[in-house]
PDB file of C-alpha atoms and ligand atoms in Angstrom:
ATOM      1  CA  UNK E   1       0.000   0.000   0.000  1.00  0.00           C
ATOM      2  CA  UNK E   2       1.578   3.306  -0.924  1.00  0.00           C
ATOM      3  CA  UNK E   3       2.052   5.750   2.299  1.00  0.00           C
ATOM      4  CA  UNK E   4       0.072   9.011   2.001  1.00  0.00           C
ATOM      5  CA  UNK E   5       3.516  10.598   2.434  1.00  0.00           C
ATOM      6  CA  UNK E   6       5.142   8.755  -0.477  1.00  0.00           C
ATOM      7  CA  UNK E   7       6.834  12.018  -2.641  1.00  0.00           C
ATOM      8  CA  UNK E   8       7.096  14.096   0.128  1.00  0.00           C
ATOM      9  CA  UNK E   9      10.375  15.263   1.576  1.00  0.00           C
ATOM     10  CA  UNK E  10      11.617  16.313   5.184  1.00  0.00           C
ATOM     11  CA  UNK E  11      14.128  18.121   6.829  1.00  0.00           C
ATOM     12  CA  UNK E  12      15.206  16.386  10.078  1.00  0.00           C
ATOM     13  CA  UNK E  13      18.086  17.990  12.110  1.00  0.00           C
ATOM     14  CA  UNK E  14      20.291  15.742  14.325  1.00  0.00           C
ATOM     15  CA  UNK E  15      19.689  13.050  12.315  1.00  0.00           C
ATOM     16  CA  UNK E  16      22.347  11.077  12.354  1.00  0.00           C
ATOM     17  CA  UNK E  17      22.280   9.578  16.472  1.00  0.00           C
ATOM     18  CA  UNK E  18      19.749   8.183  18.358  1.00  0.00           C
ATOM     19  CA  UNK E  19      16.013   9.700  17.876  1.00  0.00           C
ATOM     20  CA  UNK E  20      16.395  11.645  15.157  1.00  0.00           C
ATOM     21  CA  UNK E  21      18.278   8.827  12.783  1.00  0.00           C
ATOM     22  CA  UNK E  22      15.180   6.719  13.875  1.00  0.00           C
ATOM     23  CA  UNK E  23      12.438   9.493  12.696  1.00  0.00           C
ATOM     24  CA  UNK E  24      14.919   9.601   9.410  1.00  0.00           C
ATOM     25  CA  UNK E  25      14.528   5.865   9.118  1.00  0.00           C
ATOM     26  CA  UNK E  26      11.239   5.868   9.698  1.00  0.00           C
ATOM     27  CA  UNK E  27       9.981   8.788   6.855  1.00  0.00           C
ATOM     28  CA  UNK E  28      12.052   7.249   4.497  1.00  0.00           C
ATOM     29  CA  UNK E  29      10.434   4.037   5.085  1.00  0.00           C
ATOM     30  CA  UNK E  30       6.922   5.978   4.439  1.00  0.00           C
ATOM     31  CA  UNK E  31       8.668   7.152   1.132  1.00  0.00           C
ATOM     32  CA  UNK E  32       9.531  10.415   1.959  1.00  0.00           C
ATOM     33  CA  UNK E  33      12.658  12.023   0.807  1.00  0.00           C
ATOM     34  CA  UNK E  34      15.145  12.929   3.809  1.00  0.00           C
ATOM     35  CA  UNK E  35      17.706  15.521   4.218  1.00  0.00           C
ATOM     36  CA  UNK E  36      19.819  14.232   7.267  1.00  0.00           C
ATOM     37  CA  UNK E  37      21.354  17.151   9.238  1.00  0.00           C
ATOM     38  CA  UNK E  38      23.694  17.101  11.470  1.00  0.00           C
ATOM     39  CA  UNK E  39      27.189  18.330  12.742  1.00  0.00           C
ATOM     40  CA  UNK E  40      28.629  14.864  13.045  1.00  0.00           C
ATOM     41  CA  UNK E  41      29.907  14.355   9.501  1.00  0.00           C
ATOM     42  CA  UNK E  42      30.554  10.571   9.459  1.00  0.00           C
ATOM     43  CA  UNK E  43      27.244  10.020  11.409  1.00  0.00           C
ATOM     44  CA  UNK E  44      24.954  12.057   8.712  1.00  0.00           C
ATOM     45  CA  UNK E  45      26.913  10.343   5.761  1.00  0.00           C
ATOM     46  CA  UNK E  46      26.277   6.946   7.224  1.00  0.00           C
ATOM     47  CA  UNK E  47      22.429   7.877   7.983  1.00  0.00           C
ATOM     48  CA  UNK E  48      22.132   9.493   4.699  1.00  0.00           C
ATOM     49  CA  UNK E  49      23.576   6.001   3.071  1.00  0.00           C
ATOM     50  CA  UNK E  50      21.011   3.899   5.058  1.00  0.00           C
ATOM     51  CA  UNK E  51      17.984   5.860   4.126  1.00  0.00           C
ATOM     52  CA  UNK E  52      18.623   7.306   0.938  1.00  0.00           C
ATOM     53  CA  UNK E  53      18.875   9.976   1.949  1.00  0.00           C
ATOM     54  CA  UNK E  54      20.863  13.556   1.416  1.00  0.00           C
ATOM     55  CA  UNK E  55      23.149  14.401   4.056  1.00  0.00           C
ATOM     56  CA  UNK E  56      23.616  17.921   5.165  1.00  0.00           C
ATOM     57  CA  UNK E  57      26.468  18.935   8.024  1.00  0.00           C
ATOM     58  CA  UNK E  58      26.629  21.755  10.130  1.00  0.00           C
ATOM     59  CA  UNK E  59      26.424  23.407  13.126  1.00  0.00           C
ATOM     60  CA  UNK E  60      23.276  24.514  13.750  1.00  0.00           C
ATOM     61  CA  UNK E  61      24.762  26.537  17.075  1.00  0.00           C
ATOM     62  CA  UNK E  62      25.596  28.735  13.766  1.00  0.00           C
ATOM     63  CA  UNK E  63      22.677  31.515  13.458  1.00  0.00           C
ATOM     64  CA  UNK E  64      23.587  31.188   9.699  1.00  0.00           C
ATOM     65  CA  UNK E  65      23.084  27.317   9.403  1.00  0.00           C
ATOM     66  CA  UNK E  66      19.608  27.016   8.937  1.00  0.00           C
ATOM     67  CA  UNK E  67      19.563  29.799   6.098  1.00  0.00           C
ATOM     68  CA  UNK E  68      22.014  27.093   4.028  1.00  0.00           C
ATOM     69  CA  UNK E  69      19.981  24.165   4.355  1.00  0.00           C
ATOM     70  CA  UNK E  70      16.688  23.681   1.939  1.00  0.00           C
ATOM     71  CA  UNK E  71      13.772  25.562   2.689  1.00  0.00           C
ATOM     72  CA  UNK E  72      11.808  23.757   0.317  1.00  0.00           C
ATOM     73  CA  UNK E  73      10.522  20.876   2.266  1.00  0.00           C
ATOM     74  CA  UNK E  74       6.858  19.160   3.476  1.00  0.00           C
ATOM     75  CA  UNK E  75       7.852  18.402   7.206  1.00  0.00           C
ATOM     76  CA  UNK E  76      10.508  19.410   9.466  1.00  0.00           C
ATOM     77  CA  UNK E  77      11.417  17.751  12.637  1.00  0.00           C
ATOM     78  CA  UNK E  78      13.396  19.580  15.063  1.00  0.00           C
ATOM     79  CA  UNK E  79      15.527  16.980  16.824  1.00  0.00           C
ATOM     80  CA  UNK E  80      18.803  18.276  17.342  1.00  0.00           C
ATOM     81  CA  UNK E  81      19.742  18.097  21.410  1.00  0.00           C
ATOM     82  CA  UNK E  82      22.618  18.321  23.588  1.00  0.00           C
ATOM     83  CA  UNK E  83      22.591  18.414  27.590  1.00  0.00           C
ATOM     84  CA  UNK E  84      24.619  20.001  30.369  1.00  0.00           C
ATOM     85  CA  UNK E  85      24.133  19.489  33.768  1.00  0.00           C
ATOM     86  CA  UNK E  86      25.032  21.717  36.577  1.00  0.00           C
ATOM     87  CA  UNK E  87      23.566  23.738  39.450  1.00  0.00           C
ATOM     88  CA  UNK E  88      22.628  26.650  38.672  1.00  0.00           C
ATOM     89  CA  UNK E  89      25.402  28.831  40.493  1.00  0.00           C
ATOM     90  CA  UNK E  90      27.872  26.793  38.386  1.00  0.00           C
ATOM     91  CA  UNK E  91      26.307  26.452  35.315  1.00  0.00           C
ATOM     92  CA  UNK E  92      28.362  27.906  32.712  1.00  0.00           C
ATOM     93  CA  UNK E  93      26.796  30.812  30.704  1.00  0.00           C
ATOM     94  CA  UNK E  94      28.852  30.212  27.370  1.00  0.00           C
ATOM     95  CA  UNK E  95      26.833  26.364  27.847  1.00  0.00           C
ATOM     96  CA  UNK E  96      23.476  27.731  28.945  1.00  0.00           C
ATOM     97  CA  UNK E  97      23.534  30.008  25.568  1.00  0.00           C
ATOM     98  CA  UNK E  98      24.409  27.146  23.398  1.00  0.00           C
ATOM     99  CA  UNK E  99      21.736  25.003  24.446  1.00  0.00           C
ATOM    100  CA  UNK E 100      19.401  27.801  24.074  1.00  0.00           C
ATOM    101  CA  UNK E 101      21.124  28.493  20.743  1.00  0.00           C
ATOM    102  CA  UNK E 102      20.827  24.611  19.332  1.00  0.00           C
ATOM    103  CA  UNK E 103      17.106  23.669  20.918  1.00  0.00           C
ATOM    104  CA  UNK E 104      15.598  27.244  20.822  1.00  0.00           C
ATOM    105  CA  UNK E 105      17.057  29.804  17.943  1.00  0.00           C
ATOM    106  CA  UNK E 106      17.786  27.544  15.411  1.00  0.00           C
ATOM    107  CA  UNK E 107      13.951  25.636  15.272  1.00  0.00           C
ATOM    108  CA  UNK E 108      12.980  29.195  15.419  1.00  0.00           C
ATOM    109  CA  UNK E 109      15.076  30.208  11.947  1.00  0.00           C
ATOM    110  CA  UNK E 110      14.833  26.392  10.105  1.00  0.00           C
ATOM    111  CA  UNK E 111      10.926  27.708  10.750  1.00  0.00           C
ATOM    112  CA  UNK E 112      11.369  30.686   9.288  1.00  0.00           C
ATOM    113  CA  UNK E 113      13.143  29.190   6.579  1.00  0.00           C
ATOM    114  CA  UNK E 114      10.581  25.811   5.569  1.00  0.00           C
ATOM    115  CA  UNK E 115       7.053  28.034   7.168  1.00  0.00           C
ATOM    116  CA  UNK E 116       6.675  29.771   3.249  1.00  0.00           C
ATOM    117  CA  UNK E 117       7.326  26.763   1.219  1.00  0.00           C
ATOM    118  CA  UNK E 118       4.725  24.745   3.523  1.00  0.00           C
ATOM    119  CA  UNK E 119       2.623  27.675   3.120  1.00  0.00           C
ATOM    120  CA  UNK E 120       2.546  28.489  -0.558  1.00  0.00           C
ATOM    121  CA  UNK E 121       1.251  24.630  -1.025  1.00  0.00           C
ATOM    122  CA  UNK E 122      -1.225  24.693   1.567  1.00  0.00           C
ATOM    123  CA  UNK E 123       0.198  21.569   3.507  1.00  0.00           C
ATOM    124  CA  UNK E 124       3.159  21.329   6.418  1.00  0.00           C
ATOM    125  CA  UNK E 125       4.196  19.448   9.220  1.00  0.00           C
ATOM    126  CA  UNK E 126       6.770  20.321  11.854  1.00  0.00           C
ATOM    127  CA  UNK E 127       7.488  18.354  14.521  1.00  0.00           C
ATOM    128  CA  UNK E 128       9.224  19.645  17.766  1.00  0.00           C
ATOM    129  CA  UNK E 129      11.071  17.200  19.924  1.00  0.00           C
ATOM    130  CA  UNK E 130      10.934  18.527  23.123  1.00  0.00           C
ATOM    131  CA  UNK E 131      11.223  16.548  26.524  1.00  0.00           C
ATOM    132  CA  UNK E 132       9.481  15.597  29.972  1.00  0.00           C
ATOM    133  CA  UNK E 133      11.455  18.630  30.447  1.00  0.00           C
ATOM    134  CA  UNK E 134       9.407  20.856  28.249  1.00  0.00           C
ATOM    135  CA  UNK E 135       6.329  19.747  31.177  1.00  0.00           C
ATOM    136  CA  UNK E 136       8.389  19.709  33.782  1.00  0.00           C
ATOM    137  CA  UNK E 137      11.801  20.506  35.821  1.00  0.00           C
ATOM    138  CA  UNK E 138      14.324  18.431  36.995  1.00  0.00           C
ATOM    139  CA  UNK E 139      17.262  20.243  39.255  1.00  0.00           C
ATOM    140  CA  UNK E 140      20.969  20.887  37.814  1.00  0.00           C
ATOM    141  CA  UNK E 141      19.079  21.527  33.947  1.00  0.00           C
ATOM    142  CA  UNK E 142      18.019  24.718  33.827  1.00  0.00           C
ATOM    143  CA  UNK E 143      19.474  25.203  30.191  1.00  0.00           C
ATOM    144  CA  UNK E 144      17.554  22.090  28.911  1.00  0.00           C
ATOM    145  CA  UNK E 145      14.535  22.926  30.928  1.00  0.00           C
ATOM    146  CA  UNK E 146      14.503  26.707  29.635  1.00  0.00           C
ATOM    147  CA  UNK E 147      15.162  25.498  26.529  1.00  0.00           C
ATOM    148  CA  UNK E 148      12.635  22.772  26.172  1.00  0.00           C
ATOM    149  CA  UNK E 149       9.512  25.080  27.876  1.00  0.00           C
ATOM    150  CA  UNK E 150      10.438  27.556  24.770  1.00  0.00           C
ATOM    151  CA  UNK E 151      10.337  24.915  22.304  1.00  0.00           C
ATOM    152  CA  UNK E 152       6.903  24.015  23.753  1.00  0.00           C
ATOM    153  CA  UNK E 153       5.735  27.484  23.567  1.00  0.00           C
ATOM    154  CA  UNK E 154       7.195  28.358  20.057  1.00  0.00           C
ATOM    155  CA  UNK E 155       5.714  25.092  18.723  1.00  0.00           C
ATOM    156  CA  UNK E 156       1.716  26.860  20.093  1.00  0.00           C
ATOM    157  CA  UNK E 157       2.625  29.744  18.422  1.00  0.00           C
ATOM    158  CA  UNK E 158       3.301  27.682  15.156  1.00  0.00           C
ATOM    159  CA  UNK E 159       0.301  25.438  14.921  1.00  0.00           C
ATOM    160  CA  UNK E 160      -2.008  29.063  15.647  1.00  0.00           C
ATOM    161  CA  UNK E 161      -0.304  30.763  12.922  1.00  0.00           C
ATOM    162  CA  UNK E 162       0.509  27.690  10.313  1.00  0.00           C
ATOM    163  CA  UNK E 163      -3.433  26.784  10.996  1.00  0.00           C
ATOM    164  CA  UNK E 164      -5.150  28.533   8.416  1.00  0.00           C
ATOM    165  CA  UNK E 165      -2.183  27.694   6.056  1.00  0.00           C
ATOM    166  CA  UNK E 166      -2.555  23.493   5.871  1.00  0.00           C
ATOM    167  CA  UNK E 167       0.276  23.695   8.352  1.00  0.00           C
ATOM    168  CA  UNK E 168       0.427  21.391  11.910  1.00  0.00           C
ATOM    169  CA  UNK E 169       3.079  21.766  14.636  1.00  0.00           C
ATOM    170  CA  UNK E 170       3.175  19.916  17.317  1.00  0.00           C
ATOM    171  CA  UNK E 171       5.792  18.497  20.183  1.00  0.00           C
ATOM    172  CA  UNK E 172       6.608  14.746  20.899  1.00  0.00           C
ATOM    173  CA  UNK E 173       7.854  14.537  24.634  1.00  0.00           C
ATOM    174  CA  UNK E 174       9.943  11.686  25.837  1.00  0.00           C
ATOM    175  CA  UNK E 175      11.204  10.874  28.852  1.00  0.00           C
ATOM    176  CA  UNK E 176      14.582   8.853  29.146  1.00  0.00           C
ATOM    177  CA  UNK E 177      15.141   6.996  25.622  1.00  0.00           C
ATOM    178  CA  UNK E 178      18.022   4.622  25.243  1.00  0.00           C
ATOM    179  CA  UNK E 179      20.216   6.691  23.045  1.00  0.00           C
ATOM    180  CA  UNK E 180      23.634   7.942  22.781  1.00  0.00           C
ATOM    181  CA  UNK E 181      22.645  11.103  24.866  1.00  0.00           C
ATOM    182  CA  UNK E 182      21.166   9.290  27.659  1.00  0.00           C
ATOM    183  CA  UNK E 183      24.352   6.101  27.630  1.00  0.00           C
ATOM    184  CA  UNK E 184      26.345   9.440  28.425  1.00  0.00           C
ATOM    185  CA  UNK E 185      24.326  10.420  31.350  1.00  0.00           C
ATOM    186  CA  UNK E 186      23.914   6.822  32.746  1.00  0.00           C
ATOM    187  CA  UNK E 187      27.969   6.316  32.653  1.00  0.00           C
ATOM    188  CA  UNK E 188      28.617   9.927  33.986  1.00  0.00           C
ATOM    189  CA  UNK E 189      26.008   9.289  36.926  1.00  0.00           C
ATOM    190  CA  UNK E 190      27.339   5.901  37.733  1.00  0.00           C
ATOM    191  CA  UNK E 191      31.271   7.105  37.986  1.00  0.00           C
ATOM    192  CA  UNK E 192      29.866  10.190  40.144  1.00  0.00           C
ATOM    193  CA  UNK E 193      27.519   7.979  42.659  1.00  0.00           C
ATOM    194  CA  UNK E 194      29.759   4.871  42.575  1.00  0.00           C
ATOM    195  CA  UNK E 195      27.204   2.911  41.542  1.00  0.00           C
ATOM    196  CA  UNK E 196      26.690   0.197  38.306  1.00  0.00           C
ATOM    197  CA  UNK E 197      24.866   1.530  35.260  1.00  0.00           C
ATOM    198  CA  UNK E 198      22.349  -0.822  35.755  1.00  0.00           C
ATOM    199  CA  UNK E 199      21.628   1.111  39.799  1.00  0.00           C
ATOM    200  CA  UNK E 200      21.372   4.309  38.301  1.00  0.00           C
ATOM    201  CA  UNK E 201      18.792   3.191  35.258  1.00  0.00           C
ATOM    202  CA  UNK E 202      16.690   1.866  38.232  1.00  0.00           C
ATOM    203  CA  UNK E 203      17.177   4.125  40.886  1.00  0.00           C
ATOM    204  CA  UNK E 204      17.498   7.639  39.127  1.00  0.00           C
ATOM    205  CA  UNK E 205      16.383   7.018  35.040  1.00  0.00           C
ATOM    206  CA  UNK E 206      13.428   5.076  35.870  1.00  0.00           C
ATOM    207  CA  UNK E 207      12.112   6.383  39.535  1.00  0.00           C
ATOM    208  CA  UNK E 208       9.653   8.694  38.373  1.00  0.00           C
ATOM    209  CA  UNK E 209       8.008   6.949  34.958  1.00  0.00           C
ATOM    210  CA  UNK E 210       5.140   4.079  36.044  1.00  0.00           C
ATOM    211  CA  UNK E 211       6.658   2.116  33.204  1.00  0.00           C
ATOM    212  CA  UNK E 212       9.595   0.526  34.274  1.00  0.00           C
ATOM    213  CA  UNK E 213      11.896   0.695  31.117  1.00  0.00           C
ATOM    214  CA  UNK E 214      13.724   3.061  28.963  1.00  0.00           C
ATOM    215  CA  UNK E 215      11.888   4.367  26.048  1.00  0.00           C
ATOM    216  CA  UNK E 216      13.374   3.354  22.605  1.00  0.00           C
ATOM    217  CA  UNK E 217      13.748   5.553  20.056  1.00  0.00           C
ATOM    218  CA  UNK E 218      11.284   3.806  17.420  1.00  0.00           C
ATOM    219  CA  UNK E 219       8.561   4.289  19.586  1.00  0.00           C
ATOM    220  CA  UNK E 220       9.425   7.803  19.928  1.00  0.00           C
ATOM    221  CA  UNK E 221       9.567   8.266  15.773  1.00  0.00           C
ATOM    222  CA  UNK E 222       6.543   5.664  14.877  1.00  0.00           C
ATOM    223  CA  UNK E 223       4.768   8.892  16.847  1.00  0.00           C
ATOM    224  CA  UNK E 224       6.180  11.218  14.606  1.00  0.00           C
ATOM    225  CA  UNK E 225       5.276   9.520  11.787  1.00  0.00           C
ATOM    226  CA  UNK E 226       1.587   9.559  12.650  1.00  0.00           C
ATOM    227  CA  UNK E 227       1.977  13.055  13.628  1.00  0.00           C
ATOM    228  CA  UNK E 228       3.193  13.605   9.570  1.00  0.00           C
ATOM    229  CA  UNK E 229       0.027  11.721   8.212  1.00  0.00           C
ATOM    230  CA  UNK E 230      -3.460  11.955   7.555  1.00  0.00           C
ATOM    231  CA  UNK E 231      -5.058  10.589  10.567  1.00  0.00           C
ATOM    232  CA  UNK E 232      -3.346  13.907  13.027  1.00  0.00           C
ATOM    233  CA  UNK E 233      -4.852  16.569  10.517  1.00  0.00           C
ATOM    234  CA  UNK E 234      -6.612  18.243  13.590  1.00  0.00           C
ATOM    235  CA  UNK E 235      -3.894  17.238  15.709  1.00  0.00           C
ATOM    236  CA  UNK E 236      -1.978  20.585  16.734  1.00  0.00           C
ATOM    237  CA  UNK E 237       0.068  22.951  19.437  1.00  0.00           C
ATOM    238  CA  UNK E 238      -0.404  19.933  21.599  1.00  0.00           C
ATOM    239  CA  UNK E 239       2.836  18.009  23.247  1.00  0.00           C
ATOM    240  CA  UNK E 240       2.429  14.248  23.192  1.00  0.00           C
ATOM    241  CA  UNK E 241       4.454  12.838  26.264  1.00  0.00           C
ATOM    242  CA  UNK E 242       6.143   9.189  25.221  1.00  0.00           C
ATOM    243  CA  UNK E 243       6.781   9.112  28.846  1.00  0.00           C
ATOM    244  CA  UNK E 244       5.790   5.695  30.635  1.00  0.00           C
ATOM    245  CA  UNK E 245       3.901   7.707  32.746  1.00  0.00           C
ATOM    246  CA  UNK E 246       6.151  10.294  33.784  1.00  0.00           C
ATOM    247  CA  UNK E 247       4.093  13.384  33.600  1.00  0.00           C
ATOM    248  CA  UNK E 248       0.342  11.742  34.804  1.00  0.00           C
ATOM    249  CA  UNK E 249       1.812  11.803  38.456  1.00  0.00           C
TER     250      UNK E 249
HETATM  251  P1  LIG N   1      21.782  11.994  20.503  1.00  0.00           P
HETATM  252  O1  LIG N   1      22.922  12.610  21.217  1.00  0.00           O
HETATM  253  O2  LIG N   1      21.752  10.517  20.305  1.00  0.00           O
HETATM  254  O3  LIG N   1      21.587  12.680  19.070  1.00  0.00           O
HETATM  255  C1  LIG N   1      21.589  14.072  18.937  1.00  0.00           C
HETATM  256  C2  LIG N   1      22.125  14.417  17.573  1.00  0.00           C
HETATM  257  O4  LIG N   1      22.066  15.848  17.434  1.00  0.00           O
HETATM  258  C3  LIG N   1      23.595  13.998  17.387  1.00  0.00           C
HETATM  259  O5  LIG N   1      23.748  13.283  16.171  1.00  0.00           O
HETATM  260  C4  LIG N   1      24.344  15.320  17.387  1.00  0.00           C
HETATM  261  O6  LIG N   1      25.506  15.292  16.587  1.00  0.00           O
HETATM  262  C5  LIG N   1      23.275  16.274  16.853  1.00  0.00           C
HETATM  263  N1  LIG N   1      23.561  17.636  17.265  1.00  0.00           N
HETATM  264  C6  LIG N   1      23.786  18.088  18.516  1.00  0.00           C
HETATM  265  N2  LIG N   1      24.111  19.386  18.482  1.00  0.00           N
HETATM  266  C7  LIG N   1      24.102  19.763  17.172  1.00  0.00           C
HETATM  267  C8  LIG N   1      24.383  20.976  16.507  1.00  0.00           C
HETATM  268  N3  LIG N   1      24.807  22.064  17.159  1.00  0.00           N
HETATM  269  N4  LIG N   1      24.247  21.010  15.168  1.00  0.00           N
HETATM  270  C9  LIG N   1      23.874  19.916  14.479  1.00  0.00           C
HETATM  271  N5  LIG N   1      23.627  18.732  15.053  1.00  0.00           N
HETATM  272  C10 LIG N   1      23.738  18.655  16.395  1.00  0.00           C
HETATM  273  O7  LIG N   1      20.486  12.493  21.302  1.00  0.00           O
HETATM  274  P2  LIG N   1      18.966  11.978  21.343  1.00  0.00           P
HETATM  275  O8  LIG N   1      18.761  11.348  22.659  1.00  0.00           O
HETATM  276  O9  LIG N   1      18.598  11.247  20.100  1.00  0.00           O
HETATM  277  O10 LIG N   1      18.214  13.391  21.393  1.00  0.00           O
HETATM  278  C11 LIG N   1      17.527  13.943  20.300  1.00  0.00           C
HETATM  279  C12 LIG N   1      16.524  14.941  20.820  1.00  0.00           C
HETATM  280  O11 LIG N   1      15.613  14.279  21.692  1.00  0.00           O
HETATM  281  C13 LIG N   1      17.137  16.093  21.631  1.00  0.00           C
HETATM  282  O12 LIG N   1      16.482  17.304  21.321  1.00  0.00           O
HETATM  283  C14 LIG N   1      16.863  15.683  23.049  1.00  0.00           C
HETATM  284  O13 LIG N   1      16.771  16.787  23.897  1.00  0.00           O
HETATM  285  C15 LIG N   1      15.518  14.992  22.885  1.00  0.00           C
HETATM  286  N6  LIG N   1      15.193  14.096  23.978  1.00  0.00           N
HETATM  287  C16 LIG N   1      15.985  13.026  24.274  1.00  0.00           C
HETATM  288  C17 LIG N   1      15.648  12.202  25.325  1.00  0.00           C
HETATM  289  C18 LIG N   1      16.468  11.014  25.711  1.00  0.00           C
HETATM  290  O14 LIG N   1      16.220  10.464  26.795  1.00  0.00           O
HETATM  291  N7  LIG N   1      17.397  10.556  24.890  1.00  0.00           N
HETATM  292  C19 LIG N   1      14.507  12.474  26.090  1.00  0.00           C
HETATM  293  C20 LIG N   1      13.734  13.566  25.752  1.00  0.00           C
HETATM  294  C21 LIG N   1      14.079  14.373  24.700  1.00  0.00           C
END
């Protein structure tokens, strides 16, 4: 059966690791044409290889990245992520303005950028992937949590406006998915408690979701995917939580 997305093509930023290669996979697999971006060169070649892709690298801490990628496409996911964690009385500023630089400024301007396409053809999708931490706050991740809460926000703002233009936007929120990312924070958490990687999946990663496990980054992208299709046409400016349960206590 051909997907009602077959022909279309997406822009989807940090794809080359963890959630964002699996949203890549997962378009392409609906027939959709994917431009891979990311900073990691050898990561977005080797994406762009599996999917068929077109791989694009930068930096998109750049203000003048988005400007050089395509503006010319159907959906565009804003994945692209990094974390720093610190109290706030340490937390470096130089670190706190990159995050908000990566997560906040440049989904703003690859909007900017893709909004008149989607608009001139009367159909767009753009998918924010924001957090638990869009929802709510953890301590010692104030840049992530600022930045996340203003992806939520500017993601509103784009489903009002892109409404009477064919255009969605939404946010998908996880909570801890097993990705590169979170394998960091796991073996930095375990060296700084003493404990094994397993103790500090099930004591700290998985105290506060009902669900027991980590999330996986398929499940995260198979909800992107419907988010892109048909059957979420009057789905918008709402945040989905992929969460195990996270957020309902
Ligand atoms: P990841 O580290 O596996 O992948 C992130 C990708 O983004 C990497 O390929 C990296 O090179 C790229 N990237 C980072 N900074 C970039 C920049 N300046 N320019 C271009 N590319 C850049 O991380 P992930 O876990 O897949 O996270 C993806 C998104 O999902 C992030 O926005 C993250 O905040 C969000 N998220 C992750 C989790 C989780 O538990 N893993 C939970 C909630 C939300």
């Amino acid at each position: 059966m051909t997907s009602e997305l077959a022909g279309k093509t997406a822009l989807v930023t940090g794809a080359g690791s963890g959630i964002g290669r699996a949203c890549a996979r997962v378009l392409a697999d609906a027939g959709v044409k994917v431009h891979v971006v990311d900073r990691d060169a050898e990561a977005a070649v080797r994406v762009a290889g599996e999917i068929g892709g077109t791989e694009h690298v930068v930096d998109l801490a750049d203000p003048l990245a988005p400007g050089s990628l395509p503006g010319a496409v159907d959906i565009l996911v804003n994945n692209a992520g990094l974390q720093e964690i610190a109290p706030i009385h340490e937390f470096p500023p130089e670190r706190f303005a990159l995050l908000q630089r990566v997560m906040v400024t440049a989904p703003f301007l690859l909007m900017r950028h893709c909004l008149p396409h989607m608009y001139a053809q009367g159909w767009g999708r753009v998918v924010n992937i924001s957090s638990v931490h869009g929802l709510r706050a953890s301590a010692y991740k104030v840049a992530y949590v600022t930045a996340k809460h203003a992806l939520e926000g500017m993601s509103k703002v784009a489903a009002l406006e892109g409404a009477e233009h064919g255009v969605t936007s939404n946010c998908v929120s996880p909570g801890y998915v097993r990705t590169p990312l979170v394998e960091h924070q796991i073996a930095a958490q375990a060296k700084a408690h003493g404990i094994t990687p397993e103790e500090v999946v099930d004591q700290v990663f998985l105290q506060r979701p009902a669900i027991k496990r980590l999330v996986e980054a398929e499940e995260v992208a198979a909800l992107v995917r419907w988010l892109c299709g048909d059957a979420a046409r009057s789905v918008t400016g709402v945040s989905l939580p992929v969460d195990g349960g996270w957020t309902a206590q």
